[in-house]
mmCIF file of C-alpha atoms in Angstrom:
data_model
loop_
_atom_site.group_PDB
_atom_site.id
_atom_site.type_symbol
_atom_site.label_atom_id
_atom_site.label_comp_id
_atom_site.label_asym_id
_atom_site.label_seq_id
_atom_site.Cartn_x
_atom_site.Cartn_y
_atom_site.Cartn_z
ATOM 1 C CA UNK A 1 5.878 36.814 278.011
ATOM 2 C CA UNK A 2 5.676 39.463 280.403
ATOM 3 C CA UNK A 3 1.865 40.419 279.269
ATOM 4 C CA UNK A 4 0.512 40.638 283.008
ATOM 5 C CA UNK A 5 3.670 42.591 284.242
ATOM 6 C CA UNK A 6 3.548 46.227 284.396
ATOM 7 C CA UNK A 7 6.341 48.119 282.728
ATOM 8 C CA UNK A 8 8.330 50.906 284.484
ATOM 9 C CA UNK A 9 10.893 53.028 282.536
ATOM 10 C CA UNK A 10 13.565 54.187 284.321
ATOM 11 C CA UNK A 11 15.388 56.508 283.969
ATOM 12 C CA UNK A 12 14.464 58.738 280.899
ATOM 13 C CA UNK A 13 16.831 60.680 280.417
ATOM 14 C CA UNK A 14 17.927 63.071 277.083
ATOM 15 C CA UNK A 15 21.362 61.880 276.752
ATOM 16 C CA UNK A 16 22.743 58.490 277.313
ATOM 17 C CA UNK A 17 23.666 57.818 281.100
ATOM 18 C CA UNK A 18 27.093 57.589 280.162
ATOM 19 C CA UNK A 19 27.540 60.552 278.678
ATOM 20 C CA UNK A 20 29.623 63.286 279.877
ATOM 21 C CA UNK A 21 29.111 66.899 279.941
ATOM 22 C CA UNK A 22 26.310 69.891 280.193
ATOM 23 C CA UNK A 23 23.846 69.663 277.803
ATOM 24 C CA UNK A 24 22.276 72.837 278.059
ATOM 25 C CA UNK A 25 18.605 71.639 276.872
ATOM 26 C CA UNK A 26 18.860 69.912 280.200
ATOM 27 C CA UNK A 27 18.041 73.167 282.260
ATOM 28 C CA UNK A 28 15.972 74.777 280.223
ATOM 29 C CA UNK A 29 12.484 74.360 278.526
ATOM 30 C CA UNK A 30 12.858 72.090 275.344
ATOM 31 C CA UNK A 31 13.824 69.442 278.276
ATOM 32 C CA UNK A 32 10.258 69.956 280.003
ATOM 33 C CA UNK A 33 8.356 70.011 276.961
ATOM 34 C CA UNK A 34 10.205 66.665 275.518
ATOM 35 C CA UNK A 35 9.631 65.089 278.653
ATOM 36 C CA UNK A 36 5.851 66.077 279.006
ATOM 37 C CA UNK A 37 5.387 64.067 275.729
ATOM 38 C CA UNK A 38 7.644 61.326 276.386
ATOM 39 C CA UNK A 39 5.066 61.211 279.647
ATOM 40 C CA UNK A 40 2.084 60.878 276.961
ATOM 41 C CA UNK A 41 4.013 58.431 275.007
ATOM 42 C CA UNK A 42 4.673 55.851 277.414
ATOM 43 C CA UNK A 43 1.416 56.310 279.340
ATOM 44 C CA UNK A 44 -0.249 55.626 276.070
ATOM 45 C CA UNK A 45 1.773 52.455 275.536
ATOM 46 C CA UNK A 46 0.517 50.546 278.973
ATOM 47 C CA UNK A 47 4.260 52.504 281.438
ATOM 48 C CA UNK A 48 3.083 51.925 284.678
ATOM 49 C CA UNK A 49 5.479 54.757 285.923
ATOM 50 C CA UNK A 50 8.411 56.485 284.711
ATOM 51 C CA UNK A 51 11.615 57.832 285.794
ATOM 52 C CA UNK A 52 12.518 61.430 284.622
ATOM 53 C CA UNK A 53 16.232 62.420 285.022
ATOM 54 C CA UNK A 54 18.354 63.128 288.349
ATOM 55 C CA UNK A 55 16.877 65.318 291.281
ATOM 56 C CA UNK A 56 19.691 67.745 291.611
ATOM 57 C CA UNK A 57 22.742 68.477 289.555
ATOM 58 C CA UNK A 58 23.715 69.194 285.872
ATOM 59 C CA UNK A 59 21.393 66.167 284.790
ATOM 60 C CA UNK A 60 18.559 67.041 287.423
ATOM 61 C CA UNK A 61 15.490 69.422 287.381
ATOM 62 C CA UNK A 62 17.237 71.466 290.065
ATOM 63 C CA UNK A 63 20.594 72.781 290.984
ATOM 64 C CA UNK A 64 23.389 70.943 292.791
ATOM 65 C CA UNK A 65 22.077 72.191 296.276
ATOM 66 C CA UNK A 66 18.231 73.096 295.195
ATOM 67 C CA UNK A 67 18.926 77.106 295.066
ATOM 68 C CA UNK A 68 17.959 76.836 291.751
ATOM 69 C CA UNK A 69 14.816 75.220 290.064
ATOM 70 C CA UNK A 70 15.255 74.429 285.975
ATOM 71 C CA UNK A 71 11.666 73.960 283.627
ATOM 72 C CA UNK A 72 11.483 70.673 284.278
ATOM 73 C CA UNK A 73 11.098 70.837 287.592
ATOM 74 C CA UNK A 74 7.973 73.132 286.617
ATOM 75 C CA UNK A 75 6.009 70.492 284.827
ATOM 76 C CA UNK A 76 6.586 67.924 287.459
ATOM 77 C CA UNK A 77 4.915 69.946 289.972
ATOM 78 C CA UNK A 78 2.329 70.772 287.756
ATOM 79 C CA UNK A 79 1.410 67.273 286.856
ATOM 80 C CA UNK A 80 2.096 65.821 290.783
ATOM 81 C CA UNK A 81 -1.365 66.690 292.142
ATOM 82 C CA UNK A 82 -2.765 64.723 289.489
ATOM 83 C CA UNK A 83 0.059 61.637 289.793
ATOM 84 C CA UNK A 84 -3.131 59.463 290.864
ATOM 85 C CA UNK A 85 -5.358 60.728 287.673
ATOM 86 C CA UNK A 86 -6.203 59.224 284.058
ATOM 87 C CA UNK A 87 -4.639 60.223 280.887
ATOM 88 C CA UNK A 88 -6.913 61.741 278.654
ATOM 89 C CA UNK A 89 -5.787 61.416 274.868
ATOM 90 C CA UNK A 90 -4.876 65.299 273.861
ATOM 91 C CA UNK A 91 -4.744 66.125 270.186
ATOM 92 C CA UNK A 92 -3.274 68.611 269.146
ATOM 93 C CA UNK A 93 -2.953 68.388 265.035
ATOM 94 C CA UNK A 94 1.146 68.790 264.848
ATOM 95 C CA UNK A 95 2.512 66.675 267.515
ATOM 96 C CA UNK A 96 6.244 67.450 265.723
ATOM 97 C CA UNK A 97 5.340 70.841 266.994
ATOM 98 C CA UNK A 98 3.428 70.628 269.834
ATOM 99 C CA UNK A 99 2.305 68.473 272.054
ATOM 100 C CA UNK A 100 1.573 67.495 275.935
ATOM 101 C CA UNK A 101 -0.535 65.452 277.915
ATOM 102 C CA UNK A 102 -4.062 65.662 279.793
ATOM 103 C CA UNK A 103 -4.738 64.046 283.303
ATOM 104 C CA UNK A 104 -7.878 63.902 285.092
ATOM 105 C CA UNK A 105 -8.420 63.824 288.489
ATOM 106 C CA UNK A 106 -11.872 63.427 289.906
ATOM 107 C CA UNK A 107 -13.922 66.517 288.320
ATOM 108 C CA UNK A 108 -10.325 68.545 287.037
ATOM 109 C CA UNK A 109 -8.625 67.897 284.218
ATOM 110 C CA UNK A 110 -5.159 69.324 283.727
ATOM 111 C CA UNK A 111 -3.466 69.998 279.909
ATOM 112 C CA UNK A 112 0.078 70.966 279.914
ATOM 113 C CA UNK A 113 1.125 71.439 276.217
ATOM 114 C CA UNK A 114 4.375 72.311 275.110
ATOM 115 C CA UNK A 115 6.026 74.136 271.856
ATOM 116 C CA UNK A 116 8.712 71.770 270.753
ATOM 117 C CA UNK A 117 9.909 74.354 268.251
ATOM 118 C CA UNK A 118 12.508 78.302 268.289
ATOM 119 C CA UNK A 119 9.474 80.260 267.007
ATOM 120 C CA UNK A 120 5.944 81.236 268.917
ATOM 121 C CA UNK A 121 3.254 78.444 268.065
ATOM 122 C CA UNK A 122 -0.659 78.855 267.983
ATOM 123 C CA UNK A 123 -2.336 76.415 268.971
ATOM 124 C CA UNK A 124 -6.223 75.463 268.942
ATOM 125 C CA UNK A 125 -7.278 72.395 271.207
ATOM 126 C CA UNK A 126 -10.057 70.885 271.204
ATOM 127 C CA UNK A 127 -11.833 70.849 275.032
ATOM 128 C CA UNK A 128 -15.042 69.112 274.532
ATOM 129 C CA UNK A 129 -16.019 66.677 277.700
ATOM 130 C CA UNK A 130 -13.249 68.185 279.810
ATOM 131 C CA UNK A 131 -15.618 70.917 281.433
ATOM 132 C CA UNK A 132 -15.519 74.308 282.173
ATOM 133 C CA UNK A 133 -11.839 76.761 281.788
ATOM 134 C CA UNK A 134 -10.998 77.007 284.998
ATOM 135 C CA UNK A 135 -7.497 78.890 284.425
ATOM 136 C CA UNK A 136 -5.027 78.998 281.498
ATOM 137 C CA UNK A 137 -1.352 80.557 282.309
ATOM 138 C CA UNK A 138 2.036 79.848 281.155
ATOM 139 C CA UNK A 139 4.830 77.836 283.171
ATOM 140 C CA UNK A 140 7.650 79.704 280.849
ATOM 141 C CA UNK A 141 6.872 83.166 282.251
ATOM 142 C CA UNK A 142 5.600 84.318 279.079
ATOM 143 C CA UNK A 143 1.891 85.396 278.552
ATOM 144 C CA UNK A 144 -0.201 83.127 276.338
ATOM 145 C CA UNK A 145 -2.788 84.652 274.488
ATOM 146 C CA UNK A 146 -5.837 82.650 275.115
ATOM 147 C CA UNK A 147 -9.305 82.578 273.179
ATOM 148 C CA UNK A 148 -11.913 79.951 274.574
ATOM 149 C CA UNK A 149 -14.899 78.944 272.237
ATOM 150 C CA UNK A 150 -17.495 76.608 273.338
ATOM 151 C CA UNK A 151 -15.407 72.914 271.874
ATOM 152 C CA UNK A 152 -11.949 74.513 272.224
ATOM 153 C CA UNK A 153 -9.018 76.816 273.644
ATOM 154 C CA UNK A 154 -6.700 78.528 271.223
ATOM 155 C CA UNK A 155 -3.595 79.819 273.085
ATOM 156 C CA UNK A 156 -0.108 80.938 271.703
ATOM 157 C CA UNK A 157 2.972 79.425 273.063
ATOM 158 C CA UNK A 158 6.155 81.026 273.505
ATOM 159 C CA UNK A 159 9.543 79.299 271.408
ATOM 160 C CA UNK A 160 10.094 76.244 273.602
ATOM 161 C CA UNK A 161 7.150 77.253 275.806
ATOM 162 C CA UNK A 162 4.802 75.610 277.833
ATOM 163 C CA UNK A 163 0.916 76.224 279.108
ATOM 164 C CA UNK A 164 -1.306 74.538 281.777
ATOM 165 C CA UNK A 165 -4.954 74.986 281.211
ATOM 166 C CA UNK A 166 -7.304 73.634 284.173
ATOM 167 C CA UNK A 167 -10.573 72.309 283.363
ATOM 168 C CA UNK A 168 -13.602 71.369 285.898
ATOM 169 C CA UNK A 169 -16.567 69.523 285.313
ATOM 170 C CA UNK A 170 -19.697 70.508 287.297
ATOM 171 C CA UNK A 171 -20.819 69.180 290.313
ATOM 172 C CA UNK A 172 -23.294 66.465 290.077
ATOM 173 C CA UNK A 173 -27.004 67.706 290.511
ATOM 174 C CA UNK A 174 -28.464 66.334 293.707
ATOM 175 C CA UNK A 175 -31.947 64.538 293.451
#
C-alpha cells in the first residue's frame, strides 16, 4: 500500500494548527534549529518534500507584512540553493543536543547544524569525503569558534544557535 507513492508532509508546524496564540519559539532560533532536523528526519525516512510553517504572520518565518525576517527564515535560504541536492547523513554524536543536516549539490556540500539546547555547545564533526572548508559562519549573529583538522571541523555554537559550514570538492583533473 502506497510503497511506489512519494510522501509529502505538509505542513510541519511546532504547535497544532488549531492552536491559538504566540508561541514565542516560533520567531526565534530553537524554531530553525528544530526544523533543520525535522528536515533530516523526514528526508531520511523516504519525504519527498515538506512543508515548514506559514510565510508571514505569528506562525510564519517572517512578519505580517515581510518588514521583519525571524531564524527560520535564515535556514530556509540557506538550504534553497541546494533544494535540488542529496542529503548526506551528518553525525554529530548528541543529536538531543545538536544536530542538522548536510546537502550536496554538484561539488558543494552545505552543513547547517543547530544547538537544540540554553547553554553554548562544542561541537566536533566529522568532514571526511565532503572536500575542502570553503567557509564556516554563524546564521545567529554570534561568532563560532572554528578549528578544522584534516577528518573534521570543531566549532562552538551559541545557546539555540546555528552554523553553516560550506564544503567543495576539487575539480576533476583533466586528461
Amino acid at each position: 500500500w502506497g510503497e511506489a507513492k512519494p510522501v509529502h508532509v505538509s505542513p510541519a508546524t511546532l504547535r497544532p494548527r488549531k492552536w491559538h496564540g504566540l508561541d514565542q519559539r516560533q520567531q526565534g532560533w530553537p524554531a530553525a534549529v528544530w526544523m533543520v532536523a525535522s528536515l533530516k528526519s523526514a528526508a531520511a525516512a523516504g519525504a519527498a518534500s515538506v512543508t515548514y510553517f506559514e510565510t508571514c504572520g505569528e506562525r510564519g518565518v517572517m512578519s505580517r507584512h515581510g518588514e521583519e525576517v525571524y531564524p527560520a527564515w535564515h535556514a530556509l535560504r540557506a538550504l534553497g540553493g541546494f533544494a535540488a541536492g542529496e542529503m548526506v547523513w551528518l553525525e554529530t554524536g548528541e543529536a538531543l543536543a545538536v544536530d542538522g543536516v548536510a546537502l550536496r549539490l554538484e561539488r558543494k556540500t552545505r552543513v547547517l547544524v543547530g544547538n537544540f539546547t540554553a547553554e553554548a555547545r562544542r561541537v566536533k564533526l566529522a568532514c571526511g569525503g565532503l572536500g575542502t572548508l570553503a567557509a564556516a559562519e554563524s546564521l545567529d549573529g554570534s561568532a563560532p569558534a572554528a578549528g578544522v583538522g584534516e577528518e573534521h571541523v570543531e566549532l562552538t555554537l551559541a545557546p539555540h544557535g546555528m552554523a553553516q559550514i560550506d564544503f567543495e570538492m576539487p575539480a576533476p583533473k583533466e586528461e
